[in-house]
Amino acid sequence: MNKTWWKEAVVYQIYPRSFKDSNNDGIGDINGIIEKLDYIKNLGATMIWLNPIYKSPNDDNGYDISDYRDIMDEFGTLEDFNNLLEKAHEKDIKIMMDLVVNHTSDEHEWFKESKKSRDNKYRDYYIWKKSKDGVAPTNWHSFFGGSTWEYDENTEEYYLHLFSKKQPDLNWENPKVRQEVYDLMKFWLDKGVDGFRMDVINAISKDQSYPEGTIIEGYNYGDGSKYYINGPKVHEFLKEMNKEVLSKYDAATVGETPNVDPDEALKYVGEDRDELNMLFQFDHMSVLDGKYGKWSSTSLDLVKLKNIMSKWQTELYNKGWNSLYWNNHDQPRVLSRFGDDTKYKLESAKMLGTCLHMMQGTPYIYQGEELGMSNVYFDNLKDYKDIETFNAYKELVDSGIFTHKEMMDAIHKVGRDNARTPMQWNNSENAGFSKAKPWIAVNPNYKNINTKDQINDENSVLNYYKKLIKLRKKNEVIVYGKYKLLLENDKNIFAYTRTLANEVLLTVCNFSSESQKFYLKNNLDFLSKKLLITNYNNYNKALIDDVNSFQLNPYEARVYLLTK
Ligand code: ISL
Ligand code: CA
């Protein structure tokens, strides 16, 4: 497997709206990020992924872009951005931008033109269709609820929007659209940005016959995803993008790709494919999904989670590169999802970090994860801000599928705003995020969970994450070692090895709130052992313990480096 800088990177994801507000208007901004570059440097991250900062009417917090070459007013100016890029580069921190090109905002100039008339020269920048038998062209259900089609009275046609109706899908069949995308990518790369995270990039190619989706139980809509996810021309388009743009720069790319399995994934990130470097798969994010997807989430089956993680570790090995993540701006906090955000919050936050960071792939840390930030439990629907949450509420409660109480419970568990409450900097008002009322309320637990307290606390989650990152930088086996799952059927312990030359890294994680016995029937052979990290103050005991058999505390994690 060839070595590259992005395989050795550690990425810190910033949701700018919620990171740091420099001018006290309640909204995080670019200058706020600049203020905190030293914090990120100190953590050890080598690249920042910025959620969208482009001009946007913010129907979906920046994922609805109205101008790809300018900055959202609330976040600052192009000059501020240039400044951020320069300052980050001075500190050897790279910047990865979000590239949202499956759709634009309906307030983008292209769409404003496109809807003027059927013969406008921008008409074909978007996907317009006539009604079929008096109804929408297909029965597809939108990611954000309702139909994927919106009728335009003026030109008497429907346009496609996989997300909100303010996010019309671009028509990638049109070579002019593709050229526009390549040009705007070059605009940012020429400025010096170091890569792109590509929003729902596996949805850009639609089946041109626009078939009906199979009816989803409980809904009046059909699931059309197989006609637009991993669609017929997606690889042709990405190869073209690679040839026209990416091949000319040393940029890192990660595609956001719901609904891919490793075989499909390798078509995007196979080292011989000339498409993308990495992708975000969602198998582990949907492991708790029930009848109504994430909204009917169940409790964790660790064996299932281990199988998913291991499948990706094994099947991409030597062929493509994984991205490693537990959190992002769309997901609930992992501490609340797979850990324990009450009694064992420190232990389980560190354990989860260990379990992920010792795997193969580029780790992505979502702001606040390094503190053990957890889900927020607002009582009032009005305190939420996310369009997905509101639309799902409408769809599921108004139809009688969920009661108000059931839906609020679901929002507490999986709503996207769990990730979007302000970053917790200190225990002063608004968690030190802003002196003004933040755009979304802070999580009241900021008094106990914040960077200021954690920086000086040896035992903090923050200092533990720092160590995890340092270990990765020091030990090649963590980056490149070959993965093997141990104790496949154990319901509580997630254990695996990574092997490179004569080194074996052994990671053992207890996912339960009970003490557990770790025991390997097939003993690992080694000449010497070193304990690299553990989340309990039991260093001496752990060193004396037999690595093939020992007792684990609740949520304990240990990593040994064995030399053969
Ligand atoms: O958030 C999800 C599940 O709760 C996903 O279905 C998500 O909508 C999907 O992964 C696409 O996400 C991306 O594109 C969206 C945007 O709202 C998300 O924030 C973004 O990550 C539309 O641009
Ligand atoms: Ca601000």
Coordinates of C-alpha atoms and ligand atoms in Angstrom, one line a residue:
M1 CA 0.0 0.0 0.0
N2 CA 1.6 3.3 -1.0
K3 CA 2.1 6.0 1.6
T4 CA 0.5 9.4 1.2
W5 CA 0.1 12.4 3.4
W6 CA -3.7 12.1 3.7
K7 CA -3.4 8.5 4.9
E8 CA -1.3 9.9 7.8
A9 CA -3.5 12.9 8.4
V10 CA -5.9 13.4 11.4
V11 CA -8.8 15.6 10.5
Y12 CA -10.8 17.9 12.7
Q13 CA -14.2 18.7 11.5
I14 CA -15.6 22.2 12.1
Y15 CA -19.2 23.2 11.9
P16 CA -18.5 26.9 11.6
R17 CA -21.9 28.1 12.8
S18 CA -21.4 26.5 16.1
F19 CA -17.6 26.7 16.7
K20 CA -16.6 30.1 17.8
D21 CA -18.4 33.5 17.5
S22 CA -15.8 36.3 17.2
N23 CA -18.1 39.3 16.8
N24 CA -20.8 38.3 19.3
D25 CA -23.8 38.1 17.0
G26 CA -24.6 34.6 18.2
I27 CA -23.2 32.8 15.1
G28 CA -19.8 31.2 14.8
D29 CA -17.6 32.6 12.1
I30 CA -14.2 32.4 10.3
N31 CA -12.4 34.8 12.6
G32 CA -13.6 32.6 15.4
I33 CA -11.9 29.6 13.8
I34 CA -8.7 31.7 13.4
E35 CA -8.8 32.4 17.2
K36 CA -8.8 28.6 17.8
L37 CA -6.2 27.4 15.4
D38 CA -3.7 26.9 18.2
Y39 CA -6.2 24.8 20.0
I40 CA -6.5 22.5 17.0
K41 CA -2.7 22.5 16.5
N42 CA -2.3 21.6 20.1
L43 CA -4.7 18.7 19.7
G44 CA -2.5 17.4 17.0
A45 CA -5.0 17.5 14.1
T46 CA -3.2 18.1 10.7
M47 CA -6.2 19.1 8.6
I48 CA -9.5 20.9 9.1
W49 CA -12.7 20.0 7.3
L50 CA -14.9 23.0 7.1
N51 CA -18.7 22.5 6.7
P52 CA -20.0 24.8 3.9
I53 CA -19.0 28.5 4.3
Y54 CA -20.3 29.7 1.0
K55 CA -23.1 32.2 0.4
S56 CA -26.3 30.6 1.4
P57 CA -29.8 31.5 2.4
N58 CA -29.4 28.8 5.1
D59 CA -32.4 26.7 4.5
D60 CA -30.1 23.7 5.4
N61 CA -27.3 25.6 7.1
G62 CA -25.1 26.2 4.2
Y63 CA -25.8 23.0 2.2
D64 CA -27.9 25.2 0.0
I65 CA -25.4 27.4 -1.8
S66 CA -26.3 30.5 -3.7
D67 CA -22.8 31.5 -4.7
Y68 CA -19.9 29.1 -4.8
R69 CA -17.2 31.8 -5.0
D70 CA -18.1 33.9 -2.0
I71 CA -18.5 33.5 1.8
M72 CA -21.7 33.5 3.8
D73 CA -22.3 37.0 5.3
E74 CA -22.5 35.6 8.9
F75 CA -19.2 33.8 8.5
G76 CA -17.2 36.7 7.1
T77 CA -15.5 37.7 3.9
L78 CA -13.3 36.1 1.3
E79 CA -10.5 38.1 2.9
D80 CA -11.2 36.4 6.2
F81 CA -11.0 33.1 4.5
N82 CA -7.7 33.9 2.8
N83 CA -6.5 34.9 6.2
L84 CA -7.6 31.6 7.7
L85 CA -6.0 29.6 5.0
E86 CA -2.7 31.5 5.4
K87 CA -2.7 31.2 9.2
A88 CA -3.6 27.5 9.1
H89 CA -0.8 26.8 6.6
E90 CA 1.7 28.7 8.7
K91 CA 0.9 26.2 11.4
D92 CA 1.0 23.2 9.0
I93 CA -2.7 22.7 9.2
K94 CA -4.4 21.9 6.0
I95 CA -7.9 23.0 5.0
M96 CA -10.5 20.8 3.4
M97 CA -13.6 22.5 2.0
D98 CA -17.1 21.0 1.7
L99 CA -18.1 20.7 -2.0
V100 CA -21.9 20.6 -2.4
V101 CA -22.6 20.0 -6.1
N102 CA -25.4 17.6 -6.2
H103 CA -27.7 20.6 -5.7
T104 CA -27.6 24.4 -5.3
S105 CA -29.8 26.8 -3.5
D106 CA -33.0 27.8 -5.4
E107 CA -31.5 31.3 -4.8
H108 CA -28.5 30.5 -6.9
E109 CA -28.4 32.7 -10.1
W110 CA -28.4 29.5 -12.3
F111 CA -31.7 28.4 -10.7
K112 CA -33.2 31.9 -10.8
E113 CA -32.6 31.9 -14.6
S114 CA -33.5 28.2 -15.0
K115 CA -37.1 28.8 -13.7
K116 CA -37.7 31.8 -15.8
S117 CA -38.8 29.9 -18.9
R118 CA -38.5 26.5 -20.6
D119 CA -36.1 27.9 -23.2
N120 CA -33.9 29.8 -20.8
K121 CA -30.2 28.9 -21.4
Y122 CA -29.9 27.7 -17.8
R123 CA -33.0 25.5 -18.0
D124 CA -31.0 22.3 -18.4
Y125 CA -28.7 23.1 -15.5
Y126 CA -31.5 21.5 -13.4
I127 CA -33.8 18.5 -13.8
W128 CA -37.2 19.6 -15.0
K129 CA -40.0 17.2 -15.9
K130 CA -43.6 17.3 -17.0
S131 CA -46.2 15.8 -14.7
K132 CA -47.1 12.2 -15.2
D133 CA -50.9 11.6 -15.3
G134 CA -51.5 14.8 -13.4
V135 CA -49.1 14.0 -10.6
A136 CA -45.3 14.3 -9.9
P137 CA -43.0 12.6 -12.4
T138 CA -42.1 9.9 -9.9
N139 CA -43.2 8.9 -6.4
W140 CA -39.8 9.4 -4.8
H141 CA -39.5 10.3 -1.2
S142 CA -37.2 13.2 -0.3
F143 CA -34.4 12.8 2.3
F144 CA -36.1 15.6 4.1
G145 CA -39.7 14.2 3.8
G146 CA -42.4 14.7 1.2
S147 CA -41.9 14.4 -2.5
T148 CA -38.6 15.0 -4.4
W149 CA -40.5 17.1 -6.9
E150 CA -41.8 20.6 -6.7
Y151 CA -44.2 22.1 -9.2
D152 CA -43.5 25.4 -10.8
E153 CA -46.7 27.1 -11.8
N154 CA -45.0 29.5 -14.2
T155 CA -43.4 27.0 -16.5
E156 CA -45.8 24.2 -15.7
E157 CA -43.1 21.6 -14.9
Y158 CA -41.6 20.0 -11.8
Y159 CA -38.0 20.2 -10.7
L160 CA -36.2 17.5 -8.8
H161 CA -34.9 18.1 -5.2
L162 CA -33.6 15.1 -3.3
F163 CA -33.3 17.3 -0.2
S164 CA -35.5 20.4 0.6
K165 CA -37.4 22.2 -2.1
K166 CA -34.9 25.0 -1.7
Q167 CA -32.1 22.6 -2.9
P168 CA -32.8 21.8 -6.5
D169 CA -30.6 19.0 -8.0
L170 CA -28.1 20.0 -10.7
N171 CA -28.3 18.2 -14.0
W172 CA -25.0 16.4 -14.3
E173 CA -26.0 15.1 -17.7
N174 CA -25.3 18.6 -19.0
P175 CA -21.6 19.0 -19.8
K176 CA -21.9 22.8 -19.0
V177 CA -22.9 22.0 -15.4
R178 CA -19.9 19.7 -15.0
Q179 CA -17.6 22.3 -16.4
E180 CA -19.0 24.9 -14.0
V181 CA -18.3 22.5 -11.1
Y182 CA -14.7 21.8 -12.3
D183 CA -14.1 25.6 -12.6
L184 CA -15.3 26.3 -9.1
M185 CA -13.2 23.5 -7.7
K186 CA -10.2 25.0 -9.4
F187 CA -11.1 28.4 -8.0
W188 CA -10.6 27.0 -4.5
L189 CA -7.7 24.7 -5.2
D190 CA -5.8 27.6 -6.9
K191 CA -6.3 29.6 -3.7
G192 CA -4.5 26.8 -1.9
V193 CA -7.2 24.7 -0.2
D194 CA -6.0 21.1 0.4
G195 CA -9.0 19.0 -0.5
F196 CA -12.7 18.5 -0.6
R197 CA -15.3 16.6 1.3
M198 CA -17.9 15.9 -1.4
D199 CA -21.5 16.1 -0.3
V200 CA -23.7 13.2 -1.4
I201 CA -21.4 12.7 -4.3
N202 CA -22.8 9.3 -5.1
A203 CA -26.2 10.9 -5.9
I204 CA -25.1 13.0 -8.9
S205 CA -26.1 10.6 -11.6
K206 CA -29.8 9.8 -12.0
D207 CA -31.4 6.9 -14.0
Q208 CA -32.6 8.9 -17.0
S209 CA -35.8 6.8 -17.3
Y210 CA -36.9 8.0 -13.9
P211 CA -38.7 4.9 -12.7
E212 CA -41.2 4.7 -9.8
G213 CA -39.7 3.7 -6.4
T214 CA -41.0 0.8 -4.4
I215 CA -43.6 2.0 -1.9
I216 CA -42.1 2.5 1.6
E217 CA -44.3 0.9 4.3
G218 CA -46.2 3.5 6.1
Y219 CA -45.6 6.3 3.6
N220 CA -47.4 7.5 0.4
Y221 CA -44.0 7.6 -1.3
G222 CA -41.6 5.3 -3.0
D223 CA -37.9 4.7 -2.3
G224 CA -36.2 5.9 -5.5
S225 CA -32.7 5.6 -4.1
K226 CA -31.6 2.8 -6.4
Y227 CA -32.3 5.2 -9.3
Y228 CA -30.0 7.9 -8.1
I229 CA -27.6 6.5 -5.5
N230 CA -24.5 5.0 -7.3
G231 CA -26.3 5.9 -10.5
P232 CA -25.4 4.8 -14.0
K233 CA -22.9 7.5 -14.9
V234 CA -21.5 8.4 -11.4
H235 CA -18.1 6.8 -12.1
E236 CA -17.8 8.3 -15.6
F237 CA -18.5 11.8 -14.0
L238 CA -16.0 11.3 -11.2
K239 CA -13.3 10.0 -13.6
E240 CA -13.8 13.1 -15.7
M241 CA -13.6 15.3 -12.6
N242 CA -10.4 13.6 -11.6
K243 CA -8.9 14.0 -15.0
E244 CA -10.0 17.7 -15.4
V245 CA -9.2 18.8 -11.9
L246 CA -8.0 16.5 -9.2
S247 CA -5.2 14.9 -11.1
K248 CA -3.6 18.4 -11.4
Y249 CA -3.4 19.0 -7.6
D250 CA -2.2 17.2 -4.6
A251 CA -5.6 17.4 -2.9
A252 CA -7.3 15.0 -0.5
T253 CA -10.8 13.9 -1.4
V254 CA -13.5 12.2 0.7
G255 CA -16.9 11.4 -0.8
E256 CA -20.0 11.3 1.3
T257 CA -21.7 8.2 0.1
P258 CA -24.7 6.8 1.8
N259 CA -25.7 3.2 0.6
V260 CA -22.4 1.8 -0.4
D261 CA -21.0 -1.6 0.4
P262 CA -17.2 -2.2 0.2
D263 CA -17.5 -3.6 -3.4
E264 CA -19.2 -0.4 -4.5
A265 CA -16.9 1.7 -2.4
L266 CA -13.9 0.3 -4.2
K267 CA -15.2 1.7 -7.4
Y268 CA -14.9 5.1 -5.9
V269 CA -11.7 4.8 -3.9
G270 CA -9.9 1.8 -5.5
E271 CA -6.3 3.0 -5.9
D272 CA -6.3 2.1 -9.6
R273 CA -9.6 3.9 -10.2
D274 CA -8.6 7.6 -10.4
E275 CA -11.7 8.8 -8.7
L276 CA -11.6 9.7 -5.0
N277 CA -9.3 9.0 -2.1
M278 CA -11.7 8.1 0.7
L279 CA -15.4 8.0 1.4
F280 CA -17.7 8.2 4.3
Q281 CA -19.7 5.0 4.5
F282 CA -22.8 4.9 6.7
D283 CA -23.2 1.2 7.7
H284 CA -22.1 1.9 11.3
M285 CA -24.2 5.0 11.5
S286 CA -27.4 3.0 10.7
V287 CA -26.6 0.0 12.9
L288 CA -29.4 1.0 15.3
D289 CA -32.0 1.9 12.6
G290 CA -35.5 0.3 12.9
K291 CA -38.7 0.4 10.9
Y292 CA -38.7 4.2 10.3
G293 CA -35.0 4.3 9.8
K294 CA -33.0 6.3 12.3
W295 CA -36.2 7.7 13.9
S296 CA -37.0 4.3 15.3
S297 CA -33.6 3.5 16.7
T298 CA -32.9 0.4 18.8
S299 CA -30.2 -0.5 21.2
L300 CA -26.7 -1.5 20.3
D301 CA -25.8 -5.0 19.2
L302 CA -22.0 -4.9 19.5
V303 CA -21.5 -8.1 17.4
K304 CA -23.3 -6.3 14.5
L305 CA -21.2 -3.2 14.9
K306 CA -18.0 -5.2 15.1
N307 CA -18.9 -7.0 11.9
I308 CA -19.6 -3.8 10.1
M309 CA -16.3 -2.1 11.2
S310 CA -14.3 -5.3 10.5
K311 CA -15.9 -5.7 7.0
W312 CA -14.7 -2.2 6.0
Q313 CA -11.3 -2.7 7.6
T314 CA -10.7 -6.0 5.8
E315 CA -12.3 -5.4 2.4
L316 CA -10.6 -2.1 1.7
Y317 CA -7.2 -3.4 2.9
N318 CA -4.5 -2.8 0.3
K319 CA -7.1 -1.7 -2.3
G320 CA -8.6 1.6 -1.0
W321 CA -8.4 3.8 2.1
N322 CA -11.0 4.1 4.9
S323 CA -12.2 7.2 6.7
L324 CA -12.8 6.6 10.4
Y325 CA -15.6 8.5 12.1
W326 CA -18.1 8.2 15.0
N327 CA -19.6 11.7 14.6
N328 CA -20.4 14.4 12.2
H329 CA -22.8 17.3 11.9
D330 CA -25.6 15.0 10.9
Q331 CA -25.2 12.4 13.6
P332 CA -26.1 12.3 17.3
R333 CA -23.1 12.3 19.6
V334 CA -21.4 9.0 19.8
L335 CA -21.0 9.1 23.6
S336 CA -24.8 9.1 23.8
R337 CA -25.3 6.6 21.0
F338 CA -22.7 3.9 21.7
G339 CA -21.3 4.9 25.1
D340 CA -22.7 6.1 28.4
D341 CA -23.2 9.8 28.8
T342 CA -24.1 9.7 32.5
K343 CA -22.2 7.4 34.9
Y344 CA -19.2 6.4 32.7
K345 CA -18.9 9.4 30.4
L346 CA -15.2 9.9 30.8
E347 CA -14.4 6.2 30.5
S348 CA -16.7 5.5 27.6
A349 CA -15.7 8.6 25.6
K350 CA -12.1 7.6 25.9
M351 CA -12.9 4.0 25.1
L352 CA -14.8 4.9 21.9
G353 CA -11.9 7.2 20.8
T354 CA -9.5 4.3 21.3
C355 CA -11.6 1.8 19.5
L356 CA -11.8 4.0 16.4
H357 CA -8.3 5.6 16.4
M358 CA -6.4 2.4 16.4
M359 CA -8.1 1.2 13.2
Q360 CA -6.8 1.7 9.7
G361 CA -8.0 4.8 7.9
T362 CA -7.9 8.6 8.3
P363 CA -9.6 9.6 11.5
Y364 CA -12.1 12.5 11.5
I365 CA -12.8 14.1 14.9
Y366 CA -16.0 16.2 15.0
Q367 CA -15.7 19.4 17.2
G368 CA -16.5 18.6 20.8
E369 CA -16.0 14.8 20.4
E370 CA -12.5 15.3 21.9
L371 CA -14.3 16.7 25.0
G372 CA -16.9 14.0 25.3
M373 CA -19.7 16.3 24.3
S374 CA -23.0 14.5 24.4
N375 CA -26.6 14.8 23.0
V376 CA -28.8 17.7 24.0
Y377 CA -32.3 17.1 25.4
F378 CA -34.4 20.1 24.6
D379 CA -38.0 19.8 25.9
N380 CA -39.4 22.1 23.3
L381 CA -39.5 21.4 19.6
K382 CA -39.1 25.1 19.1
D383 CA -35.6 25.0 20.5
Y384 CA -34.5 22.8 17.5
K385 CA -33.3 24.4 14.3
D386 CA -32.8 21.6 11.8
I387 CA -35.0 21.4 8.7
E388 CA -34.7 17.6 8.7
T389 CA -36.0 17.4 12.3
F390 CA -39.0 19.7 11.6
N391 CA -39.9 17.9 8.4
A392 CA -39.7 14.5 10.0
Y393 CA -41.8 15.7 12.9
K394 CA -44.4 16.8 10.4
E395 CA -44.4 13.6 8.5
L396 CA -44.3 11.2 11.4
V397 CA -46.5 12.9 14.0
D398 CA -49.1 14.5 11.7
S399 CA -49.7 11.1 10.1
G400 CA -50.2 9.5 13.5
I401 CA -47.2 7.1 13.1
F402 CA -45.5 8.6 16.2
T403 CA -47.0 10.5 19.2
H404 CA -45.5 13.8 20.1
K405 CA -43.7 12.2 23.0
E406 CA -42.3 9.3 20.9
M407 CA -41.0 11.8 18.3
M408 CA -39.4 14.0 20.9
D409 CA -37.6 10.9 22.3
A410 CA -36.5 10.0 18.8
I411 CA -35.2 13.6 18.3
H412 CA -33.3 13.4 21.6
K413 CA -31.7 10.2 20.3
V414 CA -30.9 10.9 16.7
G415 CA -31.8 14.5 15.8
R416 CA -29.0 16.3 13.9
D417 CA -29.0 19.2 16.3
N418 CA -27.4 17.0 18.9
A419 CA -24.2 17.7 17.0
R420 CA -24.9 21.3 16.4
T421 CA -25.1 22.9 19.8
P422 CA -22.2 25.4 20.4
M423 CA -18.7 24.2 21.1
Q424 CA -18.1 24.3 24.8
W425 CA -15.1 26.4 25.5
N426 CA -15.5 27.3 29.2
N427 CA -18.0 27.4 32.0
S428 CA -19.0 31.1 31.5
E429 CA -22.3 32.1 29.9
N430 CA -23.0 30.4 26.6
A431 CA -20.0 28.1 27.2
G432 CA -17.7 30.9 26.0
F433 CA -18.9 30.4 22.4
S434 CA -20.4 33.9 22.2
K435 CA -21.4 36.8 24.4
A436 CA -24.7 37.0 22.6
K437 CA -27.6 34.5 22.6
P438 CA -26.4 31.7 20.3
W439 CA -28.4 30.7 17.2
I440 CA -29.1 27.4 18.9
A441 CA -29.0 27.0 22.7
V442 CA -25.9 25.5 24.4
N443 CA -26.0 22.1 26.0
P444 CA -26.5 22.9 29.7
N445 CA -23.7 20.4 30.5
Y446 CA -21.1 22.9 29.4
K447 CA -20.4 23.7 33.1
N448 CA -18.9 20.3 33.5
I449 CA -17.7 19.6 29.9
N450 CA -15.6 22.3 28.4
T451 CA -12.1 22.8 27.0
K452 CA -10.9 25.2 29.6
D453 CA -11.3 22.7 32.4
Q454 CA -10.0 19.8 30.3
I455 CA -6.8 21.5 29.0
N456 CA -5.2 21.4 32.5
D457 CA -6.7 18.1 33.6
E458 CA -4.4 15.2 32.9
N459 CA -7.3 12.8 33.0
S460 CA -9.5 14.6 30.6
V461 CA -11.0 13.2 27.4
L462 CA -9.2 16.1 25.6
N463 CA -5.7 15.0 26.8
Y464 CA -6.6 11.4 26.0
Y465 CA -7.4 12.3 22.4
K466 CA -4.1 14.2 22.2
K467 CA -2.4 11.0 23.2
L468 CA -4.3 8.9 20.7
I469 CA -3.2 11.3 17.9
K470 CA 0.4 11.3 19.1
L471 CA 0.5 7.5 19.1
R472 CA -0.7 7.5 15.5
K473 CA 2.0 9.9 14.5
K474 CA 4.7 7.8 16.2
N475 CA 3.6 4.3 15.3
E476 CA 3.4 3.3 11.7
V477 CA 1.5 0.1 12.7
I478 CA -1.5 2.3 13.6
V479 CA -1.6 3.8 10.2
Y480 CA -0.6 0.9 8.0
G481 CA -1.0 -2.3 10.0
K482 CA -3.2 -5.1 8.8
Y483 CA -6.4 -5.5 10.8
K484 CA -7.8 -8.7 12.4
L485 CA -10.9 -9.0 14.6
L486 CA -10.6 -11.1 17.7
L487 CA -13.4 -12.7 19.7
E488 CA -15.9 -12.1 16.9
N489 CA -18.9 -13.3 18.9
D490 CA -18.2 -11.6 22.2
K491 CA -21.2 -9.3 22.9
N492 CA -19.3 -6.8 25.1
I493 CA -15.7 -6.7 24.1
F494 CA -14.4 -5.2 20.8
A495 CA -10.8 -6.5 20.4
Y496 CA -8.6 -6.5 17.3
T497 CA -5.0 -6.6 16.3
R498 CA -3.1 -4.6 13.7
T499 CA 0.1 -6.1 12.3
L500 CA 3.0 -4.5 10.5
A501 CA 6.3 -6.4 10.1
N502 CA 7.3 -7.6 13.5
E503 CA 4.9 -5.4 15.4
V504 CA 1.4 -6.3 16.6
L505 CA -0.9 -3.7 18.1
L506 CA -3.5 -5.2 20.4
T507 CA -6.6 -3.0 21.1
V508 CA -9.2 -4.3 23.7
C509 CA -12.3 -2.3 24.4
N510 CA -15.1 -3.0 26.8
F511 CA -18.4 -1.6 25.5
S512 CA -20.3 -2.5 28.6
S513 CA -20.9 -1.0 32.0
E514 CA -20.0 -4.3 33.7
S515 CA -16.5 -5.7 34.3
Q516 CA -15.6 -8.2 31.6
K517 CA -13.0 -11.0 31.2
F518 CA -10.8 -10.8 28.2
Y519 CA -9.5 -14.2 27.3
L520 CA -7.8 -15.4 24.1
K521 CA -7.8 -19.1 23.5
N522 CA -5.3 -18.7 20.7
N523 CA -2.5 -16.9 22.5
L524 CA -0.7 -14.1 20.9
D525 CA 3.1 -14.8 20.7
F526 CA 5.5 -12.0 21.3
L527 CA 9.0 -11.1 22.7
S528 CA 8.2 -7.9 24.4
K529 CA 5.1 -5.9 25.3
K530 CA 4.5 -2.2 25.9
L531 CA 1.2 -0.6 27.1
L532 CA 0.6 2.3 24.8
I533 CA -2.5 3.7 26.4
T534 CA -5.4 2.9 28.8
N535 CA -8.3 4.9 30.0
Y536 CA -8.0 3.7 33.7
N537 CA -5.3 4.6 36.2
N538 CA -4.2 1.1 36.3
Y539 CA -0.9 1.4 34.4
N540 CA 1.1 -0.9 36.6
K541 CA -1.5 -3.6 36.9
A542 CA -2.1 -3.5 33.1
L543 CA 1.7 -3.9 32.6
I544 CA 1.8 -7.0 34.8
D545 CA -1.3 -8.5 33.3
D546 CA -1.0 -11.3 30.9
V547 CA -2.1 -9.8 27.5
N548 CA -3.9 -12.9 26.6
S549 CA -6.1 -12.9 29.7
F550 CA -7.2 -10.1 31.9
Q551 CA -10.1 -8.5 33.7
L552 CA -11.5 -5.2 32.2
N553 CA -13.2 -2.5 34.1
P554 CA -16.5 -1.0 32.8
Y555 CA -15.8 0.7 29.5
E556 CA -12.1 0.0 29.9
A557 CA -9.8 0.3 26.8
R558 CA -6.2 -0.9 26.5
V559 CA -3.7 -0.8 23.7
Y560 CA -0.6 -3.0 23.8
L561 CA 2.3 -2.9 21.3
L562 CA 3.8 -6.4 21.0
T563 CA 7.0 -7.1 19.3
K564 CA 7.6 -10.5 17.7
Ligands
ISL1 O1 -28.4 13.3 7.9 C1 -28.8 12.3 7.4 C2 -29.4 11.3 8.2 O2 -29.9 11.9 9.3 C3 -28.5 11.9 6.0 O3 -29.5 11.3 5.4 C4 -28.0 13.1 5.2 O4 -29.1 13.9 4.9 C5 -27.3 12.6 4.0 O5 -26.2 11.9 4.5 C6 -26.7 13.8 3.2 O6 -26.1 14.7 4.0 C7 -25.4 15.8 3.5 O7 -26.2 16.4 2.5 C8 -27.4 17.1 3.0 C9 -27.1 18.0 4.2 O8 -28.3 18.3 4.8 C10 -26.2 17.2 5.2 O9 -25.9 18.1 6.3 C11 -25.0 16.7 4.5 O10 -24.1 16.2 5.4 C12 -27.9 17.9 1.9 O11 -26.9 18.7 1.4
CA2 CA -20.3 35.8 14.5

